[in-house]
mmCIF file of C-alpha atoms in Angstrom:
data_model
loop_
_atom_site.group_PDB
_atom_site.id
_atom_site.type_symbol
_atom_site.label_atom_id
_atom_site.label_comp_id
_atom_site.label_asym_id
_atom_site.label_seq_id
_atom_site.Cartn_x
_atom_site.Cartn_y
_atom_site.Cartn_z
ATOM 1 C CA MET A 134 0.052 0.189 -0.006
ATOM 2 C CA GLY A 135 1.253 3.210 -0.944
ATOM 3 C CA ARG A 136 2.085 6.324 1.350
ATOM 4 C CA LYS A 137 -0.876 8.667 1.580
ATOM 5 C CA THR A 138 -0.352 12.086 0.003
ATOM 6 C CA ASP A 139 -1.248 15.285 1.527
ATOM 7 C CA ASP A 140 -4.019 15.328 -0.868
ATOM 8 C CA ASP A 141 -5.190 12.001 0.481
ATOM 9 C CA VAL A 142 -4.974 13.367 3.954
ATOM 10 C CA LEU A 143 -6.894 16.287 3.401
ATOM 11 C CA ASP A 144 -9.703 14.452 1.478
ATOM 12 C CA SER A 145 -10.195 12.197 4.548
ATOM 13 C CA VAL A 146 -10.532 14.948 7.052
ATOM 14 C CA GLY A 147 -14.451 15.576 5.973
ATOM 15 C CA PRO A 148 -15.636 11.928 6.902
ATOM 16 C CA ARG A 149 -13.456 12.054 10.060
ATOM 17 C CA LEU A 150 -15.088 15.744 11.228
ATOM 18 C CA ARG A 151 -18.463 14.224 10.641
ATOM 19 C CA ALA A 152 -18.130 11.161 12.497
ATOM 20 C CA LEU A 153 -16.499 13.185 15.262
ATOM 21 C CA ARG A 154 -19.317 15.718 15.555
ATOM 22 C CA ARG A 155 -21.834 13.111 15.643
ATOM 23 C CA ASP A 156 -19.995 11.020 18.193
ATOM 24 C CA ARG A 157 -20.195 14.245 20.471
ATOM 25 C CA GLY A 158 -24.077 14.919 19.416
ATOM 26 C CA ILE A 159 -23.525 17.998 18.103
ATOM 27 C CA THR A 160 -25.500 19.689 15.317
ATOM 28 C CA LEU A 161 -24.223 21.806 12.218
ATOM 29 C CA ALA A 162 -25.839 24.691 13.776
ATOM 30 C CA GLU A 163 -24.430 24.267 17.578
ATOM 31 C CA LEU A 164 -21.081 23.643 15.847
ATOM 32 C CA ALA A 165 -21.397 26.862 13.778
ATOM 33 C CA ALA A 166 -22.228 28.600 16.913
ATOM 34 C CA ARG A 167 -19.389 27.467 18.829
ATOM 35 C CA THR A 168 -16.656 28.055 16.237
ATOM 36 C CA GLY A 169 -17.936 31.049 14.254
ATOM 37 C CA VAL A 170 -17.547 28.995 10.993
ATOM 38 C CA SER A 171 -20.847 29.041 9.137
ATOM 39 C CA GLU A 172 -23.077 26.045 9.112
ATOM 40 C CA SER A 173 -22.764 25.723 5.179
ATOM 41 C CA THR A 174 -19.186 25.594 5.039
ATOM 42 C CA LEU A 175 -19.078 23.045 7.889
ATOM 43 C CA SER A 176 -21.448 20.810 5.919
ATOM 44 C CA ARG A 177 -19.061 21.532 2.878
ATOM 45 C CA LEU A 178 -16.137 20.721 4.654
ATOM 46 C CA GLU A 179 -17.486 17.138 6.171
ATOM 47 C CA SER A 180 -19.073 16.250 2.705
ATOM 48 C CA GLY A 181 -15.614 16.890 0.983
ATOM 49 C CA GLN A 182 -16.819 19.916 -0.974
ATOM 50 C CA ARG A 183 -14.647 22.145 0.808
ATOM 51 C CA ARG A 184 -10.946 21.631 1.492
ATOM 52 C CA ALA A 185 -9.815 21.600 4.958
ATOM 53 C CA THR A 186 -7.388 24.364 5.874
ATOM 54 C CA LEU A 187 -5.848 25.440 8.982
ATOM 55 C CA GLU A 188 -7.997 28.448 9.450
ATOM 56 C CA LEU A 189 -11.243 26.139 9.357
ATOM 57 C CA LEU A 190 -9.606 23.276 11.661
ATOM 58 C CA LEU A 191 -8.312 25.324 14.604
ATOM 59 C CA PRO A 192 -11.393 26.594 15.863
ATOM 60 C CA LEU A 193 -12.638 23.043 15.542
ATOM 61 C CA SER A 194 -9.779 21.763 17.094
ATOM 62 C CA ARG A 195 -10.355 23.955 19.933
ATOM 63 C CA THR A 196 -14.148 22.972 20.187
ATOM 64 C CA TYR A 197 -13.634 19.402 20.268
ATOM 65 C CA ASP A 198 -10.732 19.604 22.669
ATOM 66 C CA VAL A 199 -8.881 17.464 20.241
ATOM 67 C CA PRO A 200 -4.995 18.094 19.042
ATOM 68 C CA LEU A 201 -4.941 19.414 15.479
ATOM 69 C CA ASP A 202 -3.060 16.466 14.057
ATOM 70 C CA ASP A 203 -5.716 13.967 15.410
ATOM 71 C CA LEU A 204 -8.117 15.655 13.408
ATOM 72 C CA VAL A 205 -6.169 15.190 9.996
ATOM 73 C CA GLY A 206 -4.087 11.793 11.075
ATOM 74 C CA ALA A 207 -6.987 9.765 13.017
ATOM 75 C CA PRO A 208 -9.016 6.980 11.833
ATOM 76 C CA ARG A 209 -11.963 7.631 9.459
ATOM 77 C CA THR A 210 -14.346 6.560 12.092
ATOM 78 C CA GLY A 211 -14.954 7.035 15.854
ATOM 79 C CA ASP A 212 -13.581 9.505 18.387
ATOM 80 C CA PRO A 213 -9.788 10.257 17.809
ATOM 81 C CA ARG A 214 -9.514 10.326 21.667
ATOM 82 C CA ILE A 215 -9.720 6.487 21.795
ATOM 83 C CA HIS A 216 -7.185 5.839 18.926
ATOM 84 C CA LEU A 217 -3.856 6.808 21.085
ATOM 85 C CA LYS A 218 -0.644 5.198 21.135
ATOM 86 C CA PRO A 219 0.532 3.153 24.055
ATOM 87 C CA ILE A 220 3.172 4.755 26.346
ATOM 88 C CA HIS A 221 5.772 2.571 27.790
ATOM 89 C CA ARG A 222 7.385 3.829 30.915
ATOM 90 C CA PHE A 223 9.151 1.993 33.881
ATOM 91 C CA GLY A 224 8.733 -1.434 32.068
ATOM 92 C CA MET A 225 5.027 -0.832 32.011
ATOM 93 C CA THR A 226 2.392 0.233 29.546
ATOM 94 C CA PHE A 227 0.191 3.077 29.924
ATOM 95 C CA ILE A 228 -2.801 3.265 27.170
ATOM 96 C CA PRO A 229 -4.667 6.549 27.140
ATOM 97 C CA LEU A 230 -8.410 6.490 27.359
ATOM 98 C CA SER A 231 -8.809 10.386 26.845
ATOM 99 C CA ARG A 232 -7.096 13.013 25.549
ATOM 100 C CA ARG A 233 -8.802 16.103 27.327
ATOM 101 C CA PRO A 234 -5.863 18.844 28.325
ATOM 102 C CA GLY A 235 -6.298 19.272 32.124
ATOM 103 C CA GLY A 236 -8.598 17.939 34.329
ATOM 104 C CA VAL A 237 -9.055 14.068 35.051
ATOM 105 C CA GLN A 238 -6.898 11.674 32.716
ATOM 106 C CA ALA A 239 -7.629 8.145 32.355
ATOM 107 C CA PHE A 240 -5.490 5.366 31.444
ATOM 108 C CA LYS A 241 -5.479 1.551 31.299
ATOM 109 C CA MET A 242 -2.264 0.220 32.566
ATOM 110 C CA ILE A 243 -0.427 -2.910 32.123
ATOM 111 C CA ILE A 244 2.346 -4.428 34.236
ATOM 112 C CA PRO A 245 3.861 -7.493 32.572
ATOM 113 C CA ALA A 246 4.835 -10.808 34.156
ATOM 114 C CA ARG A 247 8.072 -11.220 35.691
ATOM 115 C CA PRO A 248 10.165 -14.111 36.823
ATOM 116 C CA GLU A 249 10.763 -12.374 40.104
ATOM 117 C CA PRO A 250 8.864 -9.247 41.226
ATOM 118 C CA LEU A 251 10.725 -5.974 41.248
ATOM 119 C CA GLU A 252 11.532 -4.341 44.283
ATOM 120 C CA PRO A 253 9.419 -1.218 45.342
ATOM 121 C CA THR A 254 10.904 2.171 44.406
ATOM 122 C CA PRO A 255 8.300 4.619 45.775
ATOM 123 C CA GLN A 256 7.834 7.589 43.868
ATOM 124 C CA THR A 257 5.903 11.099 44.419
ATOM 125 C CA HIS A 258 4.363 13.832 42.408
ATOM 126 C CA ASP A 259 1.727 16.235 42.609
ATOM 127 C CA GLY A 260 -2.191 15.091 41.796
ATOM 128 C CA PHE A 261 -4.516 12.457 42.686
ATOM 129 C CA GLU A 262 -5.138 8.898 41.543
ATOM 130 C CA TRP A 263 -7.923 6.347 41.524
ATOM 131 C CA LEU A 264 -7.319 2.802 40.268
ATOM 132 C CA TYR A 265 -9.537 -0.193 39.806
ATOM 133 C CA VAL A 266 -7.873 -3.813 39.299
ATOM 134 C CA LEU A 267 -9.182 -5.399 36.373
ATOM 135 C CA ASN A 268 -6.883 -8.889 36.218
ATOM 136 C CA GLY A 269 -4.148 -10.108 38.247
ATOM 137 C CA ARG A 270 -3.055 -9.112 41.700
ATOM 138 C CA LEU A 271 -1.508 -5.674 42.383
ATOM 139 C CA ARG A 272 0.914 -4.825 44.826
ATOM 140 C CA LEU A 273 0.322 -1.075 45.964
ATOM 141 C CA VAL A 274 2.974 0.429 48.311
ATOM 142 C CA LEU A 275 1.631 3.611 49.861
ATOM 143 C CA GLY A 276 3.964 5.210 52.414
ATOM 144 C CA GLU A 277 4.433 2.738 55.319
ATOM 145 C CA ARG A 278 1.679 0.221 53.934
ATOM 146 C CA ASP A 279 2.171 -2.378 51.702
ATOM 147 C CA LEU A 280 -1.185 -3.889 50.229
ATOM 148 C CA THR A 281 -2.343 -6.673 47.855
ATOM 149 C CA LEU A 282 -5.426 -5.926 45.469
ATOM 150 C CA PRO A 283 -6.848 -8.666 43.679
ATOM 151 C CA PRO A 284 -9.280 -8.145 40.801
ATOM 152 C CA GLY A 285 -12.456 -6.121 41.667
ATOM 153 C CA GLU A 286 -10.553 -3.807 44.500
ATOM 154 C CA ALA A 287 -10.161 -0.026 44.290
ATOM 155 C CA ALA A 288 -7.962 2.311 45.700
ATOM 156 C CA GLU A 289 -7.555 6.299 45.721
ATOM 157 C CA PHE A 290 -4.703 8.255 47.178
ATOM 158 C CA ASP A 291 -2.963 11.731 47.226
ATOM 159 C CA THR A 292 0.298 11.206 45.038
ATOM 160 C CA SER A 293 2.497 13.347 47.109
ATOM 161 C CA SER A 294 2.795 10.414 49.248
ATOM 162 C CA PRO A 295 5.462 7.827 48.031
ATOM 163 C CA HIS A 296 3.656 5.228 46.155
ATOM 164 C CA TRP A 297 4.626 2.290 43.996
ATOM 165 C CA LEU A 298 2.488 0.009 41.715
ATOM 166 C CA GLY A 299 3.707 -3.524 40.834
ATOM 167 C CA SER A 300 2.881 -7.003 40.521
ATOM 168 C CA ALA A 301 2.490 -8.805 43.752
ATOM 169 C CA ASP A 302 3.093 -12.587 42.691
ATOM 170 C CA GLY A 303 5.259 -11.613 39.443
ATOM 171 C CA GLY A 304 1.939 -12.455 37.232
ATOM 172 C CA ALA A 305 0.817 -9.525 34.715
ATOM 173 C CA VAL A 306 -1.536 -7.183 36.361
ATOM 174 C CA GLU A 307 -4.262 -4.814 34.156
ATOM 175 C CA LEU A 308 -5.825 -1.896 35.978
ATOM 176 C CA LEU A 309 -7.667 1.306 35.253
ATOM 177 C CA ILE A 310 -6.286 4.541 36.469
ATOM 178 C CA LEU A 311 -7.799 8.108 36.795
ATOM 179 C CA PHE A 312 -5.314 10.824 37.372
ATOM 180 C CA GLY A 313 -6.386 14.360 38.681
ATOM 181 C CA VAL A 314 -4.461 17.523 39.413
ATOM 182 C CA GLN A 315 -3.943 18.066 43.017
ATOM 183 C CA GLY A 316 -7.248 18.667 44.773
ATOM 184 C CA MET A 317 -9.215 16.600 42.169
ATOM 185 C CA ARG A 318 -10.661 13.380 43.377
ATOM 186 C CA ALA A 319 -13.022 10.642 41.836
ATOM 187 C CA HIS A 320 -16.508 10.534 43.021
ATOM 188 C CA VAL A 321 -17.585 7.232 44.022
ATOM 189 C CA SER A 322 -20.905 6.432 45.327
ATOM 190 C CA PRO A 323 -21.154 5.387 48.606
ATOM 191 C CA ASP A 324 -22.419 1.540 48.016
ATOM 192 C CA ALA A 325 -19.278 1.067 45.661
ATOM 193 C CA GLY A 326 -16.375 -0.700 46.478
ATOM 194 C CA ARG A 327 -17.606 -1.674 50.061
ATOM 195 C CA ARG A 328 -15.798 -5.357 49.638
ATOM 196 C CA GLY A 329 -12.500 -4.101 51.217
ATOM 197 C CA SER A 330 -11.565 -1.497 49.045
ATOM 198 C CA ALA A 331 -8.526 0.712 49.861
ATOM 199 C CA LYS A 332 -10.313 3.886 49.079
ATOM 200 C CA GLY A 333 -9.403 6.973 50.925
ATOM 201 C CA LEU A 334 -5.916 5.895 51.748
#
């Protein structure tokens, strides 16, 4: 398959913009009001009758809160925020599930299996973290506490406290993580996580 030319990329922007707008549940009239771009221009842009320009894409990028390169380089269908490249750090894989600048960030985190579990190396940084174990047994070291969380367990904690995440038994671990700036906490209903969760650590 040959490499896409600039014309190919620009021609594919229209269907992508239409899919993104529909996914967000926004009408052309609402989008026109938010961006200052006329409804007819937006319609022609989505149908491919109008070529994408930086002048048109910038207000759309701001309105959708999506990076400009995602508008022109994301898959044809669906929300570009869910098609993000995995991040590999500290021997673990982080798969972004959101792309909204600021606010709460969502990730799926995968800790690979190892013949021997790693020794904890606690770190600190500003923010607040909520996690939920999907598979495997997570070892959570938080300050002086050393906890093992099986699937279905959740924890939330201030990341300015020394903390470390790893495998409790050397097996692979999968978890969901919500990370927010200092002062932002996940809202959990009173009935959620009653089964011995580590909430409020």
